[in-house]
mmCIF file of C-alpha atoms and ligand atoms in Angstrom:
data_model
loop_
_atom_site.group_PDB
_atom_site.id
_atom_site.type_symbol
_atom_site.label_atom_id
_atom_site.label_comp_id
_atom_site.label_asym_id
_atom_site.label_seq_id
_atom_site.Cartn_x
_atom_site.Cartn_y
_atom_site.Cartn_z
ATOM 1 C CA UNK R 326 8.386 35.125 4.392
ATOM 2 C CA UNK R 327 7.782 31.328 3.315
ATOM 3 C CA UNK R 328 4.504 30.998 4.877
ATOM 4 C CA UNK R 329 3.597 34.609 3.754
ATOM 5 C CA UNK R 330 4.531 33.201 0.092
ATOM 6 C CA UNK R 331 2.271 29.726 1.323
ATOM 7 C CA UNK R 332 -0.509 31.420 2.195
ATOM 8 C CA UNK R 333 -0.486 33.980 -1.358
ATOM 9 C CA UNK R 334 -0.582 31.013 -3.405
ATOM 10 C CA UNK R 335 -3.403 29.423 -1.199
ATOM 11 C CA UNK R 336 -5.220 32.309 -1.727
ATOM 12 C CA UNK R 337 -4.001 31.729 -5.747
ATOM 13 C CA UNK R 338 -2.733 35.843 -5.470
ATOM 14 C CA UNK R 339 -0.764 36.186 -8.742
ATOM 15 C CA UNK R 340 0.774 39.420 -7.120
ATOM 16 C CA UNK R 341 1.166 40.468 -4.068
ATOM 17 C CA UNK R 342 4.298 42.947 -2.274
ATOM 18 C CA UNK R 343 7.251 41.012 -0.761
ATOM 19 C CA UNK R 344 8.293 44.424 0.294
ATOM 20 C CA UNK R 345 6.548 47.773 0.362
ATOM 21 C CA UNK R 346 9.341 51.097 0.163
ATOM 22 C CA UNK R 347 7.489 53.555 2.132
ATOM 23 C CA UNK R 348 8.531 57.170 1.759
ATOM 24 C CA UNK R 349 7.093 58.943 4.410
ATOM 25 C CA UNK R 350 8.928 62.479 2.996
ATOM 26 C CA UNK R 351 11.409 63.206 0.381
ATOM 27 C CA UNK R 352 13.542 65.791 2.428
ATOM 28 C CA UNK R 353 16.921 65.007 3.164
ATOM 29 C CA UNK R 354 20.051 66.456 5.425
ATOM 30 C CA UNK R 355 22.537 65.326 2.563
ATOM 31 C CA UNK R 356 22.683 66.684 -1.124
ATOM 32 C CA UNK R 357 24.185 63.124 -2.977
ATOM 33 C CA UNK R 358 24.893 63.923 -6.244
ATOM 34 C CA UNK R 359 23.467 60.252 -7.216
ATOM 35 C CA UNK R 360 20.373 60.948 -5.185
ATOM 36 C CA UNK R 361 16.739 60.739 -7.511
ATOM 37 C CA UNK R 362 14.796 61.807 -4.912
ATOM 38 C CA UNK R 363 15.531 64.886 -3.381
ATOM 39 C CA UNK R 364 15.078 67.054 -6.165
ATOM 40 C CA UNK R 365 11.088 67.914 -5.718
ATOM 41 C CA UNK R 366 10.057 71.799 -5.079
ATOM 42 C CA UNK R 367 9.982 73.012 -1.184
ATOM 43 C CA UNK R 368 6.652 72.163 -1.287
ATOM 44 C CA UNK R 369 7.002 68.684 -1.674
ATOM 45 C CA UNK R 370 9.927 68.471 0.088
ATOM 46 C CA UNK R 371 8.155 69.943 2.943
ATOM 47 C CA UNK R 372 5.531 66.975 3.196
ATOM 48 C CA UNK R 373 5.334 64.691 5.637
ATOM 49 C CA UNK R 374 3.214 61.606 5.587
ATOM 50 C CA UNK R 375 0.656 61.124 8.736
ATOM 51 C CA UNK R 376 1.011 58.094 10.566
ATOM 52 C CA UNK R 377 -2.369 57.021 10.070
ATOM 53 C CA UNK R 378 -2.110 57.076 6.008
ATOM 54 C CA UNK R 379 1.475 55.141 6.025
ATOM 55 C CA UNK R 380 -0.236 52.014 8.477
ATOM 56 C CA UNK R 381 -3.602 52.199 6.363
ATOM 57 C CA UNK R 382 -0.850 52.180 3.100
ATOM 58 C CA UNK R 383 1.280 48.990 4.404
ATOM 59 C CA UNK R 384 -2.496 47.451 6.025
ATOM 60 C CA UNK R 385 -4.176 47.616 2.421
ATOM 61 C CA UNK R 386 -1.284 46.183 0.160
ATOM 62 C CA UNK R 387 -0.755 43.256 3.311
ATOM 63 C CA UNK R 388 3.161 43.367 3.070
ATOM 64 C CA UNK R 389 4.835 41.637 5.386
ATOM 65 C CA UNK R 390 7.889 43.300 5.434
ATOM 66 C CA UNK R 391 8.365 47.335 4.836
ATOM 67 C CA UNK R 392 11.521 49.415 4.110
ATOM 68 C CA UNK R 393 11.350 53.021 5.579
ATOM 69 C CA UNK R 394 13.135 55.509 3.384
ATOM 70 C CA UNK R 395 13.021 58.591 1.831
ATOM 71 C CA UNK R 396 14.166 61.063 1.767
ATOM 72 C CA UNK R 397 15.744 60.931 5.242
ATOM 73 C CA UNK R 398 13.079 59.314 7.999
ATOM 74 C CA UNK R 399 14.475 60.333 10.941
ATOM 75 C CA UNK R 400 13.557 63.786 9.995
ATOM 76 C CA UNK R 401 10.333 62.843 10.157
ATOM 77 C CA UNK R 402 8.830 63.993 13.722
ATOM 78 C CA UNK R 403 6.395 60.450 13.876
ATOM 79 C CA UNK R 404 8.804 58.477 11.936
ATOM 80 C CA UNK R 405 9.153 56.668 15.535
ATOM 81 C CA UNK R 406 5.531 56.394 16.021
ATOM 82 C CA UNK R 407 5.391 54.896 12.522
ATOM 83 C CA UNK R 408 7.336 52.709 12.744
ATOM 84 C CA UNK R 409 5.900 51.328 16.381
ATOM 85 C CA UNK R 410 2.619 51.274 14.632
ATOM 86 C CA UNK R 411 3.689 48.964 12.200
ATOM 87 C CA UNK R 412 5.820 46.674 14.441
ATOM 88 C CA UNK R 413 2.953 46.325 16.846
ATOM 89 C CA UNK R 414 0.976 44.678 13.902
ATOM 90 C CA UNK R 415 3.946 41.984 13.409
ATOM 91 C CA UNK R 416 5.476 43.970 10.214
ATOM 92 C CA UNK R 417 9.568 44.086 9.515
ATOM 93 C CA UNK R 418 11.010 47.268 9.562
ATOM 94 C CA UNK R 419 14.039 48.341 7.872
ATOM 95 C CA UNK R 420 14.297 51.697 9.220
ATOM 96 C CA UNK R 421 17.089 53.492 5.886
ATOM 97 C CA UNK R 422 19.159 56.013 7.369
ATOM 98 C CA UNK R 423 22.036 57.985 6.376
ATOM 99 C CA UNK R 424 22.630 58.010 10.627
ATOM 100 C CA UNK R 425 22.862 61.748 10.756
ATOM 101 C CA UNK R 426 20.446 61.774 12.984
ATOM 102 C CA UNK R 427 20.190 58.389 14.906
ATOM 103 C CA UNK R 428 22.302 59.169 18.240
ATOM 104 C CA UNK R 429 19.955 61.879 18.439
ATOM 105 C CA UNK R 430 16.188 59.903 17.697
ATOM 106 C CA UNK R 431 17.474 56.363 19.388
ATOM 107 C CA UNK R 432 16.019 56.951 22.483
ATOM 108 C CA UNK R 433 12.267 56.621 20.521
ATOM 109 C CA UNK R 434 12.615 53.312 19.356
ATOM 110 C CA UNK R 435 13.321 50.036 20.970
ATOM 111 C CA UNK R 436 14.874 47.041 19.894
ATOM 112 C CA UNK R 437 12.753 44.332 18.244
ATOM 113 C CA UNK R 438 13.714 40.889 16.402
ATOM 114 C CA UNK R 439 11.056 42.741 13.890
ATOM 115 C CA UNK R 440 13.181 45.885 13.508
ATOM 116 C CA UNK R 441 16.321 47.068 11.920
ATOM 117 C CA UNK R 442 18.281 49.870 10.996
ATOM 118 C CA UNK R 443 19.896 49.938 7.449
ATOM 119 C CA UNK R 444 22.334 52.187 7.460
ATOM 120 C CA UNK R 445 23.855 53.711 4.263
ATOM 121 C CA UNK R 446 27.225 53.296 4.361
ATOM 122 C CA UNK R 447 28.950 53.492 0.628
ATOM 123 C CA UNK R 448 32.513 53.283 1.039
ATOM 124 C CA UNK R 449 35.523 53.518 3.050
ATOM 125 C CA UNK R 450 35.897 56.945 4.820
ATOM 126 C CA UNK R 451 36.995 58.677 1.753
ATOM 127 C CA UNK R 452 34.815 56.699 -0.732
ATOM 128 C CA UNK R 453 31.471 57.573 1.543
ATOM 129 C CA UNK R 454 32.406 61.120 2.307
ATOM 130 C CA UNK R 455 32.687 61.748 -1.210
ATOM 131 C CA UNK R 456 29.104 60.042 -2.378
ATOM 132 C CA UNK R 457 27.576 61.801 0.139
ATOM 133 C CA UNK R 458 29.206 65.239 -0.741
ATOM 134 C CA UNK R 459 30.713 65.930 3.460
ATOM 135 C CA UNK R 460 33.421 65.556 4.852
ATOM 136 C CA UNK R 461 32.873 63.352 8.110
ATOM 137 C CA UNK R 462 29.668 61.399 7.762
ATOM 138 C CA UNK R 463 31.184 58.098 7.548
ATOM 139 C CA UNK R 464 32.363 58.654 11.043
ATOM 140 C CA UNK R 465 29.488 59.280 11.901
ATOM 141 C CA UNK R 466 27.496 56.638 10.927
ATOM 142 C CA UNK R 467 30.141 54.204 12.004
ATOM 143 C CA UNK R 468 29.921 55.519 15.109
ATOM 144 C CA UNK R 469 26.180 55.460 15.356
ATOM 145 C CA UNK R 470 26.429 51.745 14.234
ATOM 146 C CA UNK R 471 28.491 51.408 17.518
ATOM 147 C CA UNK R 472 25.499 52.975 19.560
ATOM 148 C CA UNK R 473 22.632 50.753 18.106
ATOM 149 C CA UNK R 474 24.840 47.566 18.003
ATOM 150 C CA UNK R 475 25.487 48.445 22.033
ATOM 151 C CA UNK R 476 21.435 49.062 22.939
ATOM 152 C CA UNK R 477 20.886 45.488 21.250
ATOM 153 C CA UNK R 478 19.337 46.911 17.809
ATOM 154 C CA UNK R 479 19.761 44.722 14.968
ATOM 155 C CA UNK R 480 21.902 46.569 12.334
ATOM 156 C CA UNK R 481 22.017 45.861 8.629
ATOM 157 C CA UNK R 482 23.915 48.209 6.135
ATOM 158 C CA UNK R 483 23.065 49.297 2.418
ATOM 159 C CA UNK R 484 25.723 50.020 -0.120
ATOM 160 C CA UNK R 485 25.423 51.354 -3.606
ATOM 161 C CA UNK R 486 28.296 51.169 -6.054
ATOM 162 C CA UNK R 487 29.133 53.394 -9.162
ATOM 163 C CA UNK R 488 31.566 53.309 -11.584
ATOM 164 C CA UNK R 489 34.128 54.536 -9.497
ATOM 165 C CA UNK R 490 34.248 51.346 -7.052
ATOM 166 C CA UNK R 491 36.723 48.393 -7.875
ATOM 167 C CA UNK R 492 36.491 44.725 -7.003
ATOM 168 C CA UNK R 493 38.834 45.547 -3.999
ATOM 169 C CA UNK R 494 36.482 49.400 -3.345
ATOM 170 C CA UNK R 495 33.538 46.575 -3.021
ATOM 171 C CA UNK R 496 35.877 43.619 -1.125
ATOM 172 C CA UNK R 497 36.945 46.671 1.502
ATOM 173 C CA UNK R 498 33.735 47.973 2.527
ATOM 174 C CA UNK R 499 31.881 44.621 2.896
ATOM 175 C CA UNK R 500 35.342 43.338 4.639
ATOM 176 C CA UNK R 501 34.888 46.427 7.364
ATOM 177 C CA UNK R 502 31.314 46.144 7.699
ATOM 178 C CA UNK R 503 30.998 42.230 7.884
ATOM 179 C CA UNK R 504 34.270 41.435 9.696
ATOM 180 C CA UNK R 505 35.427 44.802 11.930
ATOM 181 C CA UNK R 506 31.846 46.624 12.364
ATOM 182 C CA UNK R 507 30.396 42.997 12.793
ATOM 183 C CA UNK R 508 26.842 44.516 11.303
ATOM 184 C CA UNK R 509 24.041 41.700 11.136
ATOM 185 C CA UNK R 510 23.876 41.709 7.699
ATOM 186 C CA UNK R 511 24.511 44.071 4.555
ATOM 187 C CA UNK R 512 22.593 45.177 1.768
ATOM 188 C CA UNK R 513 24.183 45.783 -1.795
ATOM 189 C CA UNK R 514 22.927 46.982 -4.970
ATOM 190 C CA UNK R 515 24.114 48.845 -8.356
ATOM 191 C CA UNK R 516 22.818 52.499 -8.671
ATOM 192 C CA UNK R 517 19.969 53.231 -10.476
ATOM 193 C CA UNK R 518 20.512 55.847 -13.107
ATOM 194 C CA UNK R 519 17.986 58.532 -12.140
ATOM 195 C CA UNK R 520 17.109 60.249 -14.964
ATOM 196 C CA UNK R 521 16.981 63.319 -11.983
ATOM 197 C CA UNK R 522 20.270 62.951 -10.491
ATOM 198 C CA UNK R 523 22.895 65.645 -11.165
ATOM 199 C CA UNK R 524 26.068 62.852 -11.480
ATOM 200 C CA UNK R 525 24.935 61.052 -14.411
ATOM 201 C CA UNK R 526 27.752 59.535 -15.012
ATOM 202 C CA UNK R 527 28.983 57.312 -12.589
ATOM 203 C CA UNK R 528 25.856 55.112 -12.862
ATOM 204 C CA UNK R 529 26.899 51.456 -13.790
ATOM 205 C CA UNK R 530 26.026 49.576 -17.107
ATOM 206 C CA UNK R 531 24.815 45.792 -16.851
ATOM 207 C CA UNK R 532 27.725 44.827 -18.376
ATOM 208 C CA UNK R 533 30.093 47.058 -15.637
ATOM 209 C CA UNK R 534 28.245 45.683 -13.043
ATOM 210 C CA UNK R 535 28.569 41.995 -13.784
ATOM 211 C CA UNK R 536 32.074 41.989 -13.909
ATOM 212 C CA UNK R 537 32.162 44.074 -11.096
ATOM 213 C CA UNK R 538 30.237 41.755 -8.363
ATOM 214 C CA UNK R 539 32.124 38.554 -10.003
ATOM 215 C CA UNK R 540 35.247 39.639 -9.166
ATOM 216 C CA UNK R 541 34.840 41.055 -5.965
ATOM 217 C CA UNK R 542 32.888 37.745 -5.226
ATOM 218 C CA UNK R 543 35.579 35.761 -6.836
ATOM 219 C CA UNK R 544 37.702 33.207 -4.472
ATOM 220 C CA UNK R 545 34.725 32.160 -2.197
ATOM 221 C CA UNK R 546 34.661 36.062 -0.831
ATOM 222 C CA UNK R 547 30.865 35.917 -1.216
ATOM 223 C CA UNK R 548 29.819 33.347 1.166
ATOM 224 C CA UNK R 549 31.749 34.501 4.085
ATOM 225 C CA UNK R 550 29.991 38.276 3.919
ATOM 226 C CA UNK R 551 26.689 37.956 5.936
ATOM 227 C CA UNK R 552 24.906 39.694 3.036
ATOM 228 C CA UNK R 553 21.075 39.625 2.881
ATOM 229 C CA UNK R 554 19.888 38.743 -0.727
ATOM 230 C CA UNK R 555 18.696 35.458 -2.159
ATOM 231 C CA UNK R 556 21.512 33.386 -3.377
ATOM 232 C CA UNK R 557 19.866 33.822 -6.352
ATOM 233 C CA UNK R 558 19.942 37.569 -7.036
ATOM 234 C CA UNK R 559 23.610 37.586 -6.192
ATOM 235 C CA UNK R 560 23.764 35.289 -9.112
ATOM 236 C CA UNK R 561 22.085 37.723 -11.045
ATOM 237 C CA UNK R 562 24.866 40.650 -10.143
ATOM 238 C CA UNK R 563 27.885 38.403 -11.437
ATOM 239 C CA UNK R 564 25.822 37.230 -14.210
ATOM 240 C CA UNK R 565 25.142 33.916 -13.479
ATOM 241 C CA UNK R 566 22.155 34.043 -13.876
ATOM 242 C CA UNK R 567 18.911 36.083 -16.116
ATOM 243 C CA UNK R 568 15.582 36.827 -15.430
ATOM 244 C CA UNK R 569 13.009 39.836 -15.161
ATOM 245 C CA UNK R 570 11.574 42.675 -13.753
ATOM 246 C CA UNK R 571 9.121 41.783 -10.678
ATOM 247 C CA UNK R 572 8.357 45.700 -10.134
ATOM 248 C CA UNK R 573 4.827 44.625 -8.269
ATOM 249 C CA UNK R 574 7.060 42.720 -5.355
ATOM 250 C CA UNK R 575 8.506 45.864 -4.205
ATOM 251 C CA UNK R 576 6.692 48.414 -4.607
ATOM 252 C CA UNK R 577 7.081 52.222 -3.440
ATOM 253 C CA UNK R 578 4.540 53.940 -1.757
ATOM 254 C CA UNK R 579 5.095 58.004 -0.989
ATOM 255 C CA UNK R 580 3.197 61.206 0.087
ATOM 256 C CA UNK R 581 2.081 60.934 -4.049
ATOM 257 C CA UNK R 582 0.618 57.808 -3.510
ATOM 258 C CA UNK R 583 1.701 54.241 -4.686
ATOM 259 C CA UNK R 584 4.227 55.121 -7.457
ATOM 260 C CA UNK R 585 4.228 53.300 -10.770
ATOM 261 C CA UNK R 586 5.882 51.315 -11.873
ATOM 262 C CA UNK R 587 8.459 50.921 -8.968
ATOM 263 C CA UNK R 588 10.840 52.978 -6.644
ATOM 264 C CA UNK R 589 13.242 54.031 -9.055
ATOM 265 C CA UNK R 590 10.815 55.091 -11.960
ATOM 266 C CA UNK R 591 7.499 57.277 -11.991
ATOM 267 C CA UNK R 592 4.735 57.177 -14.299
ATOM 268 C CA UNK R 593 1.994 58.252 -12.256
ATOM 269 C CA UNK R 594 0.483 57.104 -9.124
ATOM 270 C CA UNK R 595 -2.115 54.708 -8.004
ATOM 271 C CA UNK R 596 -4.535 55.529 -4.975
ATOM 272 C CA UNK R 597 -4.193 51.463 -3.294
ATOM 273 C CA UNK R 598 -1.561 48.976 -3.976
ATOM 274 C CA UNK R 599 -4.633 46.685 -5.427
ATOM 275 C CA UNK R 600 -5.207 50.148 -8.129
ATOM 276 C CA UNK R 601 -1.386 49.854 -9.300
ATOM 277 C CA UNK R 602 -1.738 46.009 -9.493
ATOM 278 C CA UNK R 603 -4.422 45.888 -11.655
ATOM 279 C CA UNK R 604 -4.177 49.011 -13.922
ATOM 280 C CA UNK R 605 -0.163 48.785 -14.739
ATOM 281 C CA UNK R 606 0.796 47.112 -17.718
ATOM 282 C CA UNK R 607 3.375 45.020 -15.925
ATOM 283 C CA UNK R 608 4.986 43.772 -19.317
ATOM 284 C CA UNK R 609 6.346 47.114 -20.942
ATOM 285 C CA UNK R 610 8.532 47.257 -17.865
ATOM 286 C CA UNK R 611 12.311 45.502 -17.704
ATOM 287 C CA UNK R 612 15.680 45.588 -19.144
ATOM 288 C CA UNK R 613 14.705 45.844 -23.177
ATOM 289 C CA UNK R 614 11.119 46.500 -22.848
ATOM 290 C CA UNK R 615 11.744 50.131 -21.377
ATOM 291 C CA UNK R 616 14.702 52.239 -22.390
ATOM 292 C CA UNK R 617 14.992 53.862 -18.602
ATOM 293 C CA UNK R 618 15.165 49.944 -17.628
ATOM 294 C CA UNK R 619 18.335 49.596 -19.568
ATOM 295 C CA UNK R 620 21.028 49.542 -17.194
ATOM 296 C CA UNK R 621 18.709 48.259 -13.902
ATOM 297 C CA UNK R 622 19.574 45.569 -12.094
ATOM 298 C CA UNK R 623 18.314 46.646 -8.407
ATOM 299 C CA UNK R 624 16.998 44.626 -5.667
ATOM 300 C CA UNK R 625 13.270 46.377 -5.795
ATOM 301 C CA UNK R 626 12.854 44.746 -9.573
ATOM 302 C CA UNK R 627 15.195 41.418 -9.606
ATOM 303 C CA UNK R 628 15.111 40.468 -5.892
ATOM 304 C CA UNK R 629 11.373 39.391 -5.631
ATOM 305 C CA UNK R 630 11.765 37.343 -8.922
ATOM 306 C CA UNK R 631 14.557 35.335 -7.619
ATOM 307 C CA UNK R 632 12.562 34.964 -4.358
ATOM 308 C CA UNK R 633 9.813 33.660 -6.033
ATOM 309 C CA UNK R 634 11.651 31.975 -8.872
ATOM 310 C CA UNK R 635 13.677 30.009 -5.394
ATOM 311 C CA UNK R 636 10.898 29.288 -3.781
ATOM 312 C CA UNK R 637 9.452 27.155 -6.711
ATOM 313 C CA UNK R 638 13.402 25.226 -6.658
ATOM 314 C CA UNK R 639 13.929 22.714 -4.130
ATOM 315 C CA UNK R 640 17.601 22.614 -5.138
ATOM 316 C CA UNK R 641 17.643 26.885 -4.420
ATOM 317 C CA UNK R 642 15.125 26.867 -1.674
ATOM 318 C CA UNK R 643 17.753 24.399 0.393
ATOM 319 C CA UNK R 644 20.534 27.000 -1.081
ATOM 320 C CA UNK R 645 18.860 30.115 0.743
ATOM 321 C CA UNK R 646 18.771 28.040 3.799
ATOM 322 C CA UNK R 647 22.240 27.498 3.616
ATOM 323 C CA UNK R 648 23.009 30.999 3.476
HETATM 324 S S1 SF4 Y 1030 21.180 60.250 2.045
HETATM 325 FE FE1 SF4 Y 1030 19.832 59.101 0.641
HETATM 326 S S2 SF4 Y 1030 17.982 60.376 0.430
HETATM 327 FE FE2 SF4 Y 1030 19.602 61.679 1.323
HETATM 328 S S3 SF4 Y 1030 20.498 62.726 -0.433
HETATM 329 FE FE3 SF4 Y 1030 21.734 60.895 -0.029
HETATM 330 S S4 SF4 Y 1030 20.852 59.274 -1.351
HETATM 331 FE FE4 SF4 Y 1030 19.341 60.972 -1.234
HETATM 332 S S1 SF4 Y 1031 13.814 47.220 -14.528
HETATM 333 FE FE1 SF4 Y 1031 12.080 47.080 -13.116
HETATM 334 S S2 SF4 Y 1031 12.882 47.847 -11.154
HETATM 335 FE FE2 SF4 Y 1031 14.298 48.511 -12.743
HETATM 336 S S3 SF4 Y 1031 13.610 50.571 -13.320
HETATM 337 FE FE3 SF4 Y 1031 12.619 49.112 -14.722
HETATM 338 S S4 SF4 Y 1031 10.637 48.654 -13.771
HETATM 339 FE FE4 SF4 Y 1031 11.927 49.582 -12.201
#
């Protein structure tokens, strides 16, 4: 990623994707009732992106890293071939799953240092079940966890937290996945309040969420958990720190096209990554700009500005090293 960001500035890029989201379908096996994404018609739902158009998508926008979602990939019949397409031209994976399916689809992919599975993982047994609306799924992916840690896959977990978490809801899970699951490393974030999600109202405000991640953080908790954000942005959950959107870093590309102006939000669609660069107005987007930015504070908008904003500190570039 540091000589990806080397050679951008070389080039003097003012943006370019640290990430791209690519949503090969929107169909899911799950129903979560904070889910923005599974509500399209059948016909939509139905789509499924050909592995030639998701390489040429990832090729044009010259990401170097690319998180598979949805939806629910492994649905996807090529989401294997895909994915080998994009690993075999040097690309990170994250391959998002809600592991429904992954005992089942393991056999198709092989372990890389370039690939991962994030696996969704919410909660504690009760906790998950309940986000994900059935009974039995945490066992399930904790048990397919088991699998891909055993056929050497790297593993990485992503958790989203609502209003009904705690400080010790958040200290649990990242306990069990860090200490007794031993996962590689874990993903966190505060849900996005999809303006298309039936639970509206579990979704946390900033002000909810800050105290939330400082005090499960609290008492040197957050350096021990092997958790996979800049130091930075996890500065910017407990409110240590403040800074803007970056929706260009991550951007979301989908059988619609490359969707403005980020994952979470959609107004409209751009035929090439370079088309959404250059014909969004980047600056009516962010927390008091946009009234749907309110409450954001995910990774797909913050992270990339405290991964640029560190790699312009000495003092926080040697404090991402550190871990
Ligand atoms: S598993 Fe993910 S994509 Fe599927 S319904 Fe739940 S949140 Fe939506
Ligand atoms: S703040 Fe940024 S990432 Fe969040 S919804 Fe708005 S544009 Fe998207």
């Amino acid at each position: 990623m540091g000589w990806y960001l080397a050679r951008q500035r070389l080039a003097k890029r003012e943006k370019f994707p640290l990430i791209v989201e690519l949503e090969p379908l929107f169909q899911c096996n799950l129903t979560c009732s904070g889910c923005g994404k599974i509500q399209h018609p059948d016909h939509v739902l139905n789509r499924r992106m050909p592995v030639e158009q998701a390489v040429a998508a990832i090729e044009e926008s010259g990401a170097p890293m690319v998180s598979i979602a949805g939806g629910e990939p492994l649905i996807h019949p090529e989401i294997h071939t895909i994915t080998a397409e994009l690993l075999r031209r040097k690309k990170f994976v994250y391959l998002c799953t809600n592991a429904l399916l992954l005992e089942r689809k393991i056999s198709k992919f092989k372990p890389s240092p370039y690939f991962a599975w994030a696996i969704h993982i919410d909660g504690l047994r009760e906790r998950h079940d309940e986000s994900v609306e059935r009974e039995g799924v945490f066992d399930k992916a904790v048990a397919a966890i088991g699998v891909a840690k055993e056929r050497g896959f790297r593993v990485s977990t992503n958790t989203t937290f609502f209003t009904h978490d705690s400080p010790k809801t958040v200290r649990e899970v990242l306990d069990f996945l860090n200490d007794d699951l031993g996962v590689d490393e874990m993903m966190i974030s505060p849900a996005y309040a999809y303006e298309k999600a039936p639970d509206q109202e579990h979704f946390l405000g900033v002000s909810q969420t800050r105290k939330l991640f400082s005090e499960a953080f609290a008492g040197g908790r957050r350096k021990k958990w092997r958790l996979n954000h800049s130091p930075l942005f996890l500065d910017f959950l407990e409110g240590k720190a403040e800074f803007g959107c970056t929706a260009w870093g991550i951007p979301s590309y989908s059988v619609f096209g490359w969707q403005r102006p980020c994952y979470l939000m959609s107004d409209g669609y751009a035929a090439s990554y370079r088309e959404l660069v250059e014909t969004t107005d980047w600056s009516s987007y962010g927390r008091g700009k946009d009234p749907r930015c309110a409450n954001c504070m995910a990774h797909c908008g913050y992270e990339p500005t405290a991964v640029l904003q560190t790699t312009k500190s000495v003092k926080q570039s040697l404090r991402a090293l550190a871990g």
